[in-house]
mmCIF file of C-alpha atoms in Angstrom:
data_model
loop_
_atom_site.group_PDB
_atom_site.id
_atom_site.type_symbol
_atom_site.label_atom_id
_atom_site.label_comp_id
_atom_site.label_asym_id
_atom_site.label_seq_id
_atom_site.Cartn_x
_atom_site.Cartn_y
_atom_site.Cartn_z
ATOM 1 C CA MET A 1 0.000 0.000 0.000
ATOM 2 C CA PRO A 2 1.249 3.528 -0.721
ATOM 3 C CA ALA A 3 2.356 5.055 2.577
ATOM 4 C CA PHE A 4 0.568 7.830 4.415
ATOM 5 C CA THR A 5 3.357 10.198 5.354
ATOM 6 C CA ARG A 6 1.832 13.237 7.022
ATOM 7 C CA ILE A 7 -1.135 14.940 8.570
ATOM 8 C CA ASP A 8 -1.957 17.000 5.506
ATOM 9 C CA HIS A 9 -4.615 19.189 7.054
ATOM 10 C CA ILE A 10 -7.427 19.611 9.528
ATOM 11 C CA GLY A 11 -10.641 20.806 7.910
ATOM 12 C CA ILE A 12 -12.685 23.229 10.021
ATOM 13 C CA ALA A 13 -16.246 24.228 9.136
ATOM 14 C CA CYS A 14 -17.235 27.827 9.809
ATOM 15 C CA HIS A 15 -20.000 30.272 9.005
ATOM 16 C CA ASP A 16 -17.718 33.210 8.169
ATOM 17 C CA LEU A 17 -14.416 32.384 6.482
ATOM 18 C CA ASP A 18 -12.938 35.848 6.798
ATOM 19 C CA ALA A 19 -13.771 36.204 10.499
ATOM 20 C CA THR A 20 -12.419 32.735 11.236
ATOM 21 C CA ALA A 21 -9.206 33.432 9.342
ATOM 22 C CA ARG A 22 -8.818 36.621 11.369
ATOM 23 C CA PHE A 23 -9.285 34.615 14.573
ATOM 24 C CA TYR A 24 -6.485 32.204 13.633
ATOM 25 C CA ARG A 25 -4.186 35.050 12.639
ATOM 26 C CA ASP A 26 -4.865 37.190 15.678
ATOM 27 C CA THR A 27 -4.830 34.318 18.188
ATOM 28 C CA TYR A 28 -2.002 32.118 16.902
ATOM 29 C CA GLY A 29 -0.241 34.096 14.192
ATOM 30 C CA PHE A 30 -1.324 31.651 11.466
ATOM 31 C CA GLU A 31 -1.608 33.299 8.047
ATOM 32 C CA VAL A 32 -3.811 32.389 5.108
ATOM 33 C CA THR A 33 -1.468 31.101 2.397
ATOM 34 C CA HIS A 34 -4.102 30.178 -0.187
ATOM 35 C CA THR A 35 -7.797 30.707 -0.879
ATOM 36 C CA GLU A 36 -10.076 29.168 -3.453
ATOM 37 C CA THR A 37 -13.674 28.204 -4.154
ATOM 38 C CA ASN A 38 -14.496 24.557 -4.808
ATOM 39 C CA GLU A 39 -17.785 24.658 -6.722
ATOM 40 C CA GLU A 40 -18.166 20.895 -6.743
ATOM 41 C CA GLN A 41 -17.973 20.691 -2.960
ATOM 42 C CA GLY A 42 -19.854 23.948 -2.491
ATOM 43 C CA VAL A 43 -17.278 25.666 -0.306
ATOM 44 C CA ARG A 44 -15.072 28.689 -0.142
ATOM 45 C CA GLU A 45 -11.872 27.742 1.636
ATOM 46 C CA ALA A 46 -8.715 29.198 3.116
ATOM 47 C CA MET A 47 -5.521 27.226 3.682
ATOM 48 C CA LEU A 48 -3.241 28.249 6.577
ATOM 49 C CA ARG A 49 0.181 26.618 6.396
ATOM 50 C CA ILE A 50 1.253 25.656 9.920
ATOM 51 C CA ASN A 51 4.483 23.667 9.459
ATOM 52 C CA GLY A 52 6.592 21.749 7.005
ATOM 53 C CA THR A 53 6.678 17.958 7.260
ATOM 54 C CA ASP A 54 9.551 15.532 6.847
ATOM 55 C CA ASP A 55 8.074 13.996 3.702
ATOM 56 C CA GLY A 56 8.686 17.303 1.910
ATOM 57 C CA GLY A 57 5.107 18.461 2.337
ATOM 58 C CA ALA A 58 3.328 20.586 4.891
ATOM 59 C CA SER A 59 0.445 20.575 7.352
ATOM 60 C CA TYR A 60 -2.384 23.075 7.024
ATOM 61 C CA LEU A 61 -5.559 24.204 8.637
ATOM 62 C CA GLN A 62 -8.303 24.326 6.028
ATOM 63 C CA LEU A 63 -11.172 26.676 6.836
ATOM 64 C CA LEU A 64 -14.400 25.874 5.008
ATOM 65 C CA GLU A 65 -17.426 28.134 4.492
ATOM 66 C CA PRO A 66 -20.377 26.782 2.509
ATOM 67 C CA ILE A 67 -21.455 28.690 -0.601
ATOM 68 C CA ARG A 68 -24.807 26.929 -0.910
ATOM 69 C CA ALA A 69 -27.287 25.381 1.502
ATOM 70 C CA ASP A 70 -27.109 21.892 0.007
ATOM 71 C CA SER A 71 -23.332 21.515 0.325
ATOM 72 C CA PRO A 72 -22.025 18.875 2.744
ATOM 73 C CA VAL A 73 -20.372 21.551 4.876
ATOM 74 C CA ALA A 74 -23.633 23.523 5.119
ATOM 75 C CA LYS A 75 -25.392 20.371 6.303
ATOM 76 C CA PHE A 76 -22.622 19.709 8.801
ATOM 77 C CA LEU A 77 -22.961 23.235 10.201
ATOM 78 C CA ALA A 78 -26.739 22.924 10.450
ATOM 79 C CA LYS A 79 -26.440 19.656 12.353
ATOM 80 C CA SER A 80 -23.301 20.088 14.459
ATOM 81 C CA GLY A 81 -22.359 23.753 14.383
ATOM 82 C CA GLU A 82 -18.872 25.080 13.783
ATOM 83 C CA GLY A 83 -15.915 22.823 14.485
ATOM 84 C CA VAL A 84 -13.613 20.174 13.058
ATOM 85 C CA HIS A 85 -15.204 18.763 9.903
ATOM 86 C CA HIS A 86 -12.556 16.269 8.746
ATOM 87 C CA ILE A 87 -8.903 15.331 8.952
ATOM 88 C CA ALA A 88 -6.622 14.497 6.020
ATOM 89 C CA PHE A 89 -3.584 12.274 5.550
ATOM 90 C CA GLY A 90 -1.053 12.853 2.784
ATOM 91 C CA THR A 91 0.165 10.172 0.414
ATOM 92 C CA ALA A 92 2.144 10.162 -2.838
ATOM 93 C CA ASP A 93 -0.517 8.034 -4.576
ATOM 94 C CA VAL A 94 -4.112 8.716 -3.623
ATOM 95 C CA ALA A 95 -5.620 6.298 -6.145
ATOM 96 C CA GLY A 96 -3.437 3.422 -4.974
ATOM 97 C CA ALA A 97 -3.922 4.299 -1.323
ATOM 98 C CA ALA A 98 -7.690 4.530 -1.716
ATOM 99 C CA ALA A 99 -7.802 1.159 -3.468
ATOM 100 C CA ALA A 100 -5.759 -0.452 -0.686
ATOM 101 C CA VAL A 101 -7.891 1.110 2.041
ATOM 102 C CA GLY A 102 -11.025 -0.001 0.224
ATOM 103 C CA GLU A 103 -9.753 -3.583 0.210
ATOM 104 C CA ARG A 104 -9.611 -3.362 4.014
ATOM 105 C CA GLY A 105 -13.362 -2.833 4.085
ATOM 106 C CA VAL A 106 -13.411 0.956 4.476
ATOM 107 C CA ARG A 107 -15.894 2.672 2.180
ATOM 108 C CA VAL A 108 -14.162 5.106 -0.197
ATOM 109 C CA LEU A 109 -16.439 7.993 -1.135
ATOM 110 C CA GLY A 110 -15.829 8.458 -4.852
ATOM 111 C CA ASP A 111 -12.917 8.484 -7.253
ATOM 112 C CA PRO A 112 -9.989 10.869 -6.772
ATOM 113 C CA ARG A 113 -10.959 14.406 -7.674
ATOM 114 C CA THR A 114 -9.571 17.916 -7.357
ATOM 115 C CA GLY A 115 -9.003 19.244 -3.836
ATOM 116 C CA SER A 116 -7.204 22.285 -2.473
ATOM 117 C CA MET A 117 -4.312 23.731 -4.451
ATOM 118 C CA GLY A 118 -4.652 21.264 -7.310
ATOM 119 C CA SER A 119 -4.318 18.184 -5.112
ATOM 120 C CA LEU A 120 -6.074 14.892 -5.778
ATOM 121 C CA ILE A 121 -8.355 13.805 -2.965
ATOM 122 C CA THR A 122 -10.957 11.351 -1.868
ATOM 123 C CA PHE A 123 -12.824 10.733 1.378
ATOM 124 C CA LEU A 124 -13.454 7.709 3.580
ATOM 125 C CA HIS A 125 -16.794 7.058 5.231
ATOM 126 C CA PRO A 126 -16.719 8.306 8.836
ATOM 127 C CA LYS A 127 -18.749 5.315 10.027
ATOM 128 C CA ASP A 128 -15.875 3.075 8.905
ATOM 129 C CA CYS A 129 -13.280 5.362 10.547
ATOM 130 C CA GLY A 130 -14.389 5.650 14.166
ATOM 131 C CA GLY A 131 -16.583 8.668 13.538
ATOM 132 C CA VAL A 132 -13.831 10.625 11.784
ATOM 133 C CA LEU A 133 -14.506 11.875 8.268
ATOM 134 C CA THR A 134 -11.097 11.202 6.732
ATOM 135 C CA GLU A 135 -9.638 12.605 3.527
ATOM 136 C CA LEU A 136 -6.716 11.196 1.549
ATOM 137 C CA VAL A 137 -4.585 13.795 -0.259
ATOM 138 C CA GLU A 138 -1.995 13.620 -3.010
ATOM 139 C CA SER A 139 -0.362 17.012 -3.419
ATOM 140 C CA ALA A 140 -0.184 18.574 -6.856
ATOM 141 C CA ALA A 141 3.579 19.020 -6.660
ATOM 142 C CA LYS A 142 6.373 18.404 -4.210
ATOM 143 C CA PRO A 143 8.862 21.288 -4.074
ATOM 144 C CA ASP A 144 6.689 23.851 -2.343
ATOM 145 C CA GLY A 145 5.348 21.774 0.490
ATOM 146 C CA HIS A 146 1.727 20.851 -0.047
ATOM 147 C CA ALA A 147 1.332 22.455 -3.430
ATOM 148 C CA MET B 1 3.854 36.046 21.794
ATOM 149 C CA PRO B 2 5.639 32.686 21.694
ATOM 150 C CA ALA B 3 5.088 31.199 18.243
ATOM 151 C CA PHE B 4 2.927 28.208 17.460
ATOM 152 C CA THR B 5 5.112 26.121 15.194
ATOM 153 C CA ARG B 6 3.281 22.875 14.429
ATOM 154 C CA ILE B 7 0.124 20.845 14.512
ATOM 155 C CA ASP B 8 1.161 18.795 17.527
ATOM 156 C CA HIS B 9 -1.653 16.291 17.459
ATOM 157 C CA ILE B 10 -5.269 15.519 16.698
ATOM 158 C CA GLY B 11 -7.105 14.025 19.675
ATOM 159 C CA ILE B 12 -9.672 11.359 18.790
ATOM 160 C CA ALA B 13 -12.184 10.020 21.310
ATOM 161 C CA CYS B 14 -12.992 6.312 21.109
ATOM 162 C CA HIS B 15 -14.715 3.613 23.122
ATOM 163 C CA ASP B 16 -12.033 0.972 22.624
ATOM 164 C CA LEU B 17 -8.439 2.181 22.463
ATOM 165 C CA ASP B 18 -6.953 -1.119 21.350
ATOM 166 C CA ALA B 19 -9.466 -1.668 18.564
ATOM 167 C CA THR B 20 -9.049 1.907 17.349
ATOM 168 C CA ALA B 21 -5.263 1.599 17.370
ATOM 169 C CA ARG B 22 -5.611 -1.604 15.310
ATOM 170 C CA PHE B 23 -7.823 0.265 12.839
ATOM 171 C CA TYR B 24 -5.192 2.975 12.327
ATOM 172 C CA ARG B 25 -2.419 0.408 11.961
ATOM 173 C CA ASP B 26 -4.299 -1.875 9.602
ATOM 174 C CA THR B 27 -5.824 0.920 7.505
ATOM 175 C CA TYR B 28 -2.980 3.430 7.262
ATOM 176 C CA GLY B 29 0.108 1.714 8.672
ATOM 177 C CA PHE B 30 0.272 4.125 11.638
ATOM 178 C CA GLU B 31 1.907 2.541 14.700
ATOM 179 C CA VAL B 32 1.386 3.313 18.368
ATOM 180 C CA THR B 33 4.608 4.900 19.582
ATOM 181 C CA HIS B 34 3.551 5.622 23.166
ATOM 182 C CA THR B 35 0.770 4.725 25.597
ATOM 183 C CA GLU B 36 -0.081 6.100 29.004
ATOM 184 C CA THR B 37 -2.915 6.699 31.421
ATOM 185 C CA ASN B 38 -3.687 10.253 32.506
ATOM 186 C CA GLU B 39 -5.546 9.878 35.800
ATOM 187 C CA GLU B 40 -6.269 13.582 36.103
ATOM 188 C CA GLN B 41 -8.006 13.696 32.725
ATOM 189 C CA GLY B 42 -9.514 10.251 33.184
ATOM 190 C CA VAL B 43 -8.203 8.754 29.962
ATOM 191 C CA ARG B 44 -6.076 5.979 28.620
ATOM 192 C CA GLU B 45 -4.299 7.200 25.516
ATOM 193 C CA ALA B 46 -2.181 6.039 22.614
ATOM 194 C CA MET B 47 0.088 8.299 20.590
ATOM 195 C CA LEU B 48 0.699 7.444 16.927
ATOM 196 C CA ARG B 49 3.561 9.431 15.435
ATOM 197 C CA ILE B 50 2.633 10.400 11.857
ATOM 198 C CA ASN B 51 5.432 12.722 10.713
ATOM 199 C CA GLY B 52 8.278 14.921 11.815
ATOM 200 C CA THR B 53 7.819 18.684 11.671
ATOM 201 C CA ASP B 54 10.244 21.410 10.652
ATOM 202 C CA ASP B 55 10.375 22.885 14.169
ATOM 203 C CA GLY B 56 12.157 19.706 15.329
ATOM 204 C CA GLY B 57 8.981 18.163 16.716
ATOM 205 C CA ALA B 58 6.388 15.801 15.323
ATOM 206 C CA SER B 59 2.685 15.432 14.626
ATOM 207 C CA TYR B 60 0.684 12.661 16.247
ATOM 208 C CA LEU B 61 -2.732 11.168 16.408
ATOM 209 C CA GLN B 62 -3.789 10.835 20.023
ATOM 210 C CA LEU B 63 -6.418 8.181 20.697
ATOM 211 C CA LEU B 64 -8.367 8.701 23.923
ATOM 212 C CA GLU B 65 -10.476 6.160 25.802
ATOM 213 C CA PRO B 66 -12.162 7.237 29.040
ATOM 214 C CA ILE B 67 -11.337 5.321 32.221
ATOM 215 C CA ARG B 68 -14.245 6.737 34.210
ATOM 216 C CA ALA B 69 -17.746 7.938 33.403
ATOM 217 C CA ASP B 70 -17.224 11.487 34.703
ATOM 218 C CA SER B 71 -14.172 12.240 32.565
ATOM 219 C CA PRO B 72 -14.538 14.929 29.887
ATOM 220 C CA VAL B 73 -13.884 12.383 27.137
ATOM 221 C CA ALA B 74 -16.612 10.073 28.499
ATOM 222 C CA LYS B 75 -19.034 12.982 28.438
ATOM 223 C CA PHE B 76 -17.987 13.865 24.910
ATOM 224 C CA LEU B 77 -18.593 10.277 23.759
ATOM 225 C CA ALA B 78 -22.002 10.187 25.445
ATOM 226 C CA LYS B 79 -23.040 13.412 23.728
ATOM 227 C CA SER B 80 -21.343 13.248 20.333
ATOM 228 C CA GLY B 81 -20.114 9.700 19.820
ATOM 229 C CA GLU B 82 -16.678 8.772 18.567
ATOM 230 C CA GLY B 83 -14.706 11.295 16.538
ATOM 231 C CA VAL B 84 -12.301 14.217 16.706
ATOM 232 C CA HIS B 85 -12.237 15.544 20.277
ATOM 233 C CA HIS B 86 -9.646 18.319 20.021
ATOM 234 C CA ILE B 87 -6.698 19.637 18.056
ATOM 235 C CA ALA B 88 -3.362 20.778 19.479
ATOM 236 C CA PHE B 89 -0.749 23.322 18.434
ATOM 237 C CA GLY B 90 2.868 23.086 19.544
ATOM 238 C CA THR B 91 4.831 25.936 21.067
ATOM 239 C CA ALA B 92 8.150 26.241 22.900
ATOM 240 C CA ASP B 93 6.497 28.128 25.804
ATOM 241 C CA VAL B 94 3.007 27.063 26.739
ATOM 242 C CA ALA B 95 2.722 29.375 29.750
ATOM 243 C CA GLY B 96 3.708 32.425 27.721
ATOM 244 C CA ALA B 97 1.553 31.404 24.788
ATOM 245 C CA ALA B 98 -1.461 30.786 26.984
ATOM 246 C CA ALA B 99 -1.028 34.169 28.656
ATOM 247 C CA ALA B 100 -0.830 35.908 25.278
ATOM 248 C CA VAL B 101 -3.869 34.062 23.938
ATOM 249 C CA GLY B 102 -5.778 34.897 27.101
ATOM 250 C CA GLU B 103 -5.031 38.579 26.570
ATOM 251 C CA ARG B 104 -6.781 38.273 23.205
ATOM 252 C CA GLY B 105 -9.991 37.354 25.005
ATOM 253 C CA VAL B 106 -9.840 33.583 24.584
ATOM 254 C CA ARG B 107 -10.657 31.681 27.776
ATOM 255 C CA VAL B 108 -7.734 29.510 28.890
ATOM 256 C CA LEU B 109 -8.913 26.428 30.761
ATOM 257 C CA GLY B 110 -6.483 26.129 33.653
ATOM 258 C CA ASP B 111 -2.775 26.470 34.286
ATOM 259 C CA PRO B 112 -0.249 24.385 32.340
ATOM 260 C CA ARG B 113 -0.266 20.780 33.509
ATOM 261 C CA THR B 114 1.131 17.454 32.433
ATOM 262 C CA GLY B 115 0.004 16.078 29.086
ATOM 263 C CA SER B 116 1.193 13.220 26.909
ATOM 264 C CA MET B 117 4.813 12.143 27.142
ATOM 265 C CA GLY B 118 5.691 14.637 29.846
ATOM 266 C CA SER B 119 4.561 17.658 27.863
ATOM 267 C CA LEU B 120 3.035 20.772 29.411
ATOM 268 C CA ILE B 121 -0.453 21.539 28.143
ATOM 269 C CA THR B 122 -3.480 23.685 28.555
ATOM 270 C CA PHE B 123 -6.771 24.009 26.700
ATOM 271 C CA LEU B 124 -8.735 26.887 25.189
ATOM 272 C CA HIS B 125 -12.502 27.153 25.443
ATOM 273 C CA PRO B 126 -14.102 25.818 22.252
ATOM 274 C CA LYS B 127 -16.756 28.549 22.319
ATOM 275 C CA ASP B 128 -13.967 31.094 21.925
ATOM 276 C CA CYS B 129 -12.310 29.049 19.143
ATOM 277 C CA GLY B 130 -15.050 28.544 16.552
ATOM 278 C CA GLY B 131 -16.294 25.321 18.110
ATOM 279 C CA VAL B 132 -12.842 23.719 18.192
ATOM 280 C CA LEU B 133 -11.539 22.506 21.550
ATOM 281 C CA THR B 134 -7.916 23.570 21.196
ATOM 282 C CA GLU B 135 -4.909 22.421 23.207
ATOM 283 C CA LEU B 136 -1.558 24.180 23.499
ATOM 284 C CA VAL B 137 1.445 21.872 23.926
ATOM 285 C CA GLU B 138 5.031 22.386 25.023
ATOM 286 C CA SER B 139 7.002 19.198 24.464
ATOM 287 C CA ALA B 140 9.048 17.768 27.320
ATOM 288 C CA ALA B 141 12.217 17.693 25.236
ATOM 289 C CA LYS B 142 13.324 18.540 21.732
ATOM 290 C CA PRO B 143 15.673 15.907 20.287
ATOM 291 C CA ASP B 144 13.175 13.095 19.813
ATOM 292 C CA GLY B 145 10.413 15.000 18.124
ATOM 293 C CA HIS B 146 7.484 15.530 20.434
ATOM 294 C CA ALA B 147 8.976 13.980 23.548
#
């Protein structure tokens, strides 16, 4: 199985992306290093790079604000309120890793698709992962950490 | 303010520590690198080292199983079920960092006390942190990553 070599990010659902980014900057000194809108997932997101990792990547906080009421993050907020939405592990081969994890009986939620900063991602069913919605991430490129 | 230089760990609440550790080993290849019981917090815990970080530390998953019904983790499980319980940021000076964060209006939940692997820790009120129970961690020593 392709190895999982880092905590890639922690995804945090929020109602107001800009206010939450300000909170992380003012409280901890964490800066937004990337923003984008993912239409497919229905979110506006901000990536805050926290540290580099010894696989040549980096660990981020990912702040997520829904852009429509039927997005998964909007439903999460309606049910659970603001807080940690998912965690993500980095691998060099998300398709291979997802196939191997699937063979272990964990439900993989869809084929690899585009995530933050051009990465390839998929998700694992939280009911198969001890209540933790878990994302698998293959970065778009190596030299600059995550991206 | 003392800097926050890494995602130190993600704390995950579970009913069965051994079964959850097996899940993380069998699914992702993550190994338990440390176990201990924290009587004060009422938990048995397992640390799974995921990656080194560029501040000389490391990032872990921390699996938490309550050892008594009145522990905070037991109450979390009763209310929310298994899943992510808290996230933790690493700093070289938890007392100084907590004081600085407190000055920004975030409620600090108690003085620094002993956490995993001899670290010094404190927590921040989740209602002041966008729904995220947040821990601040000062590792016991530098050379070996977290500990």
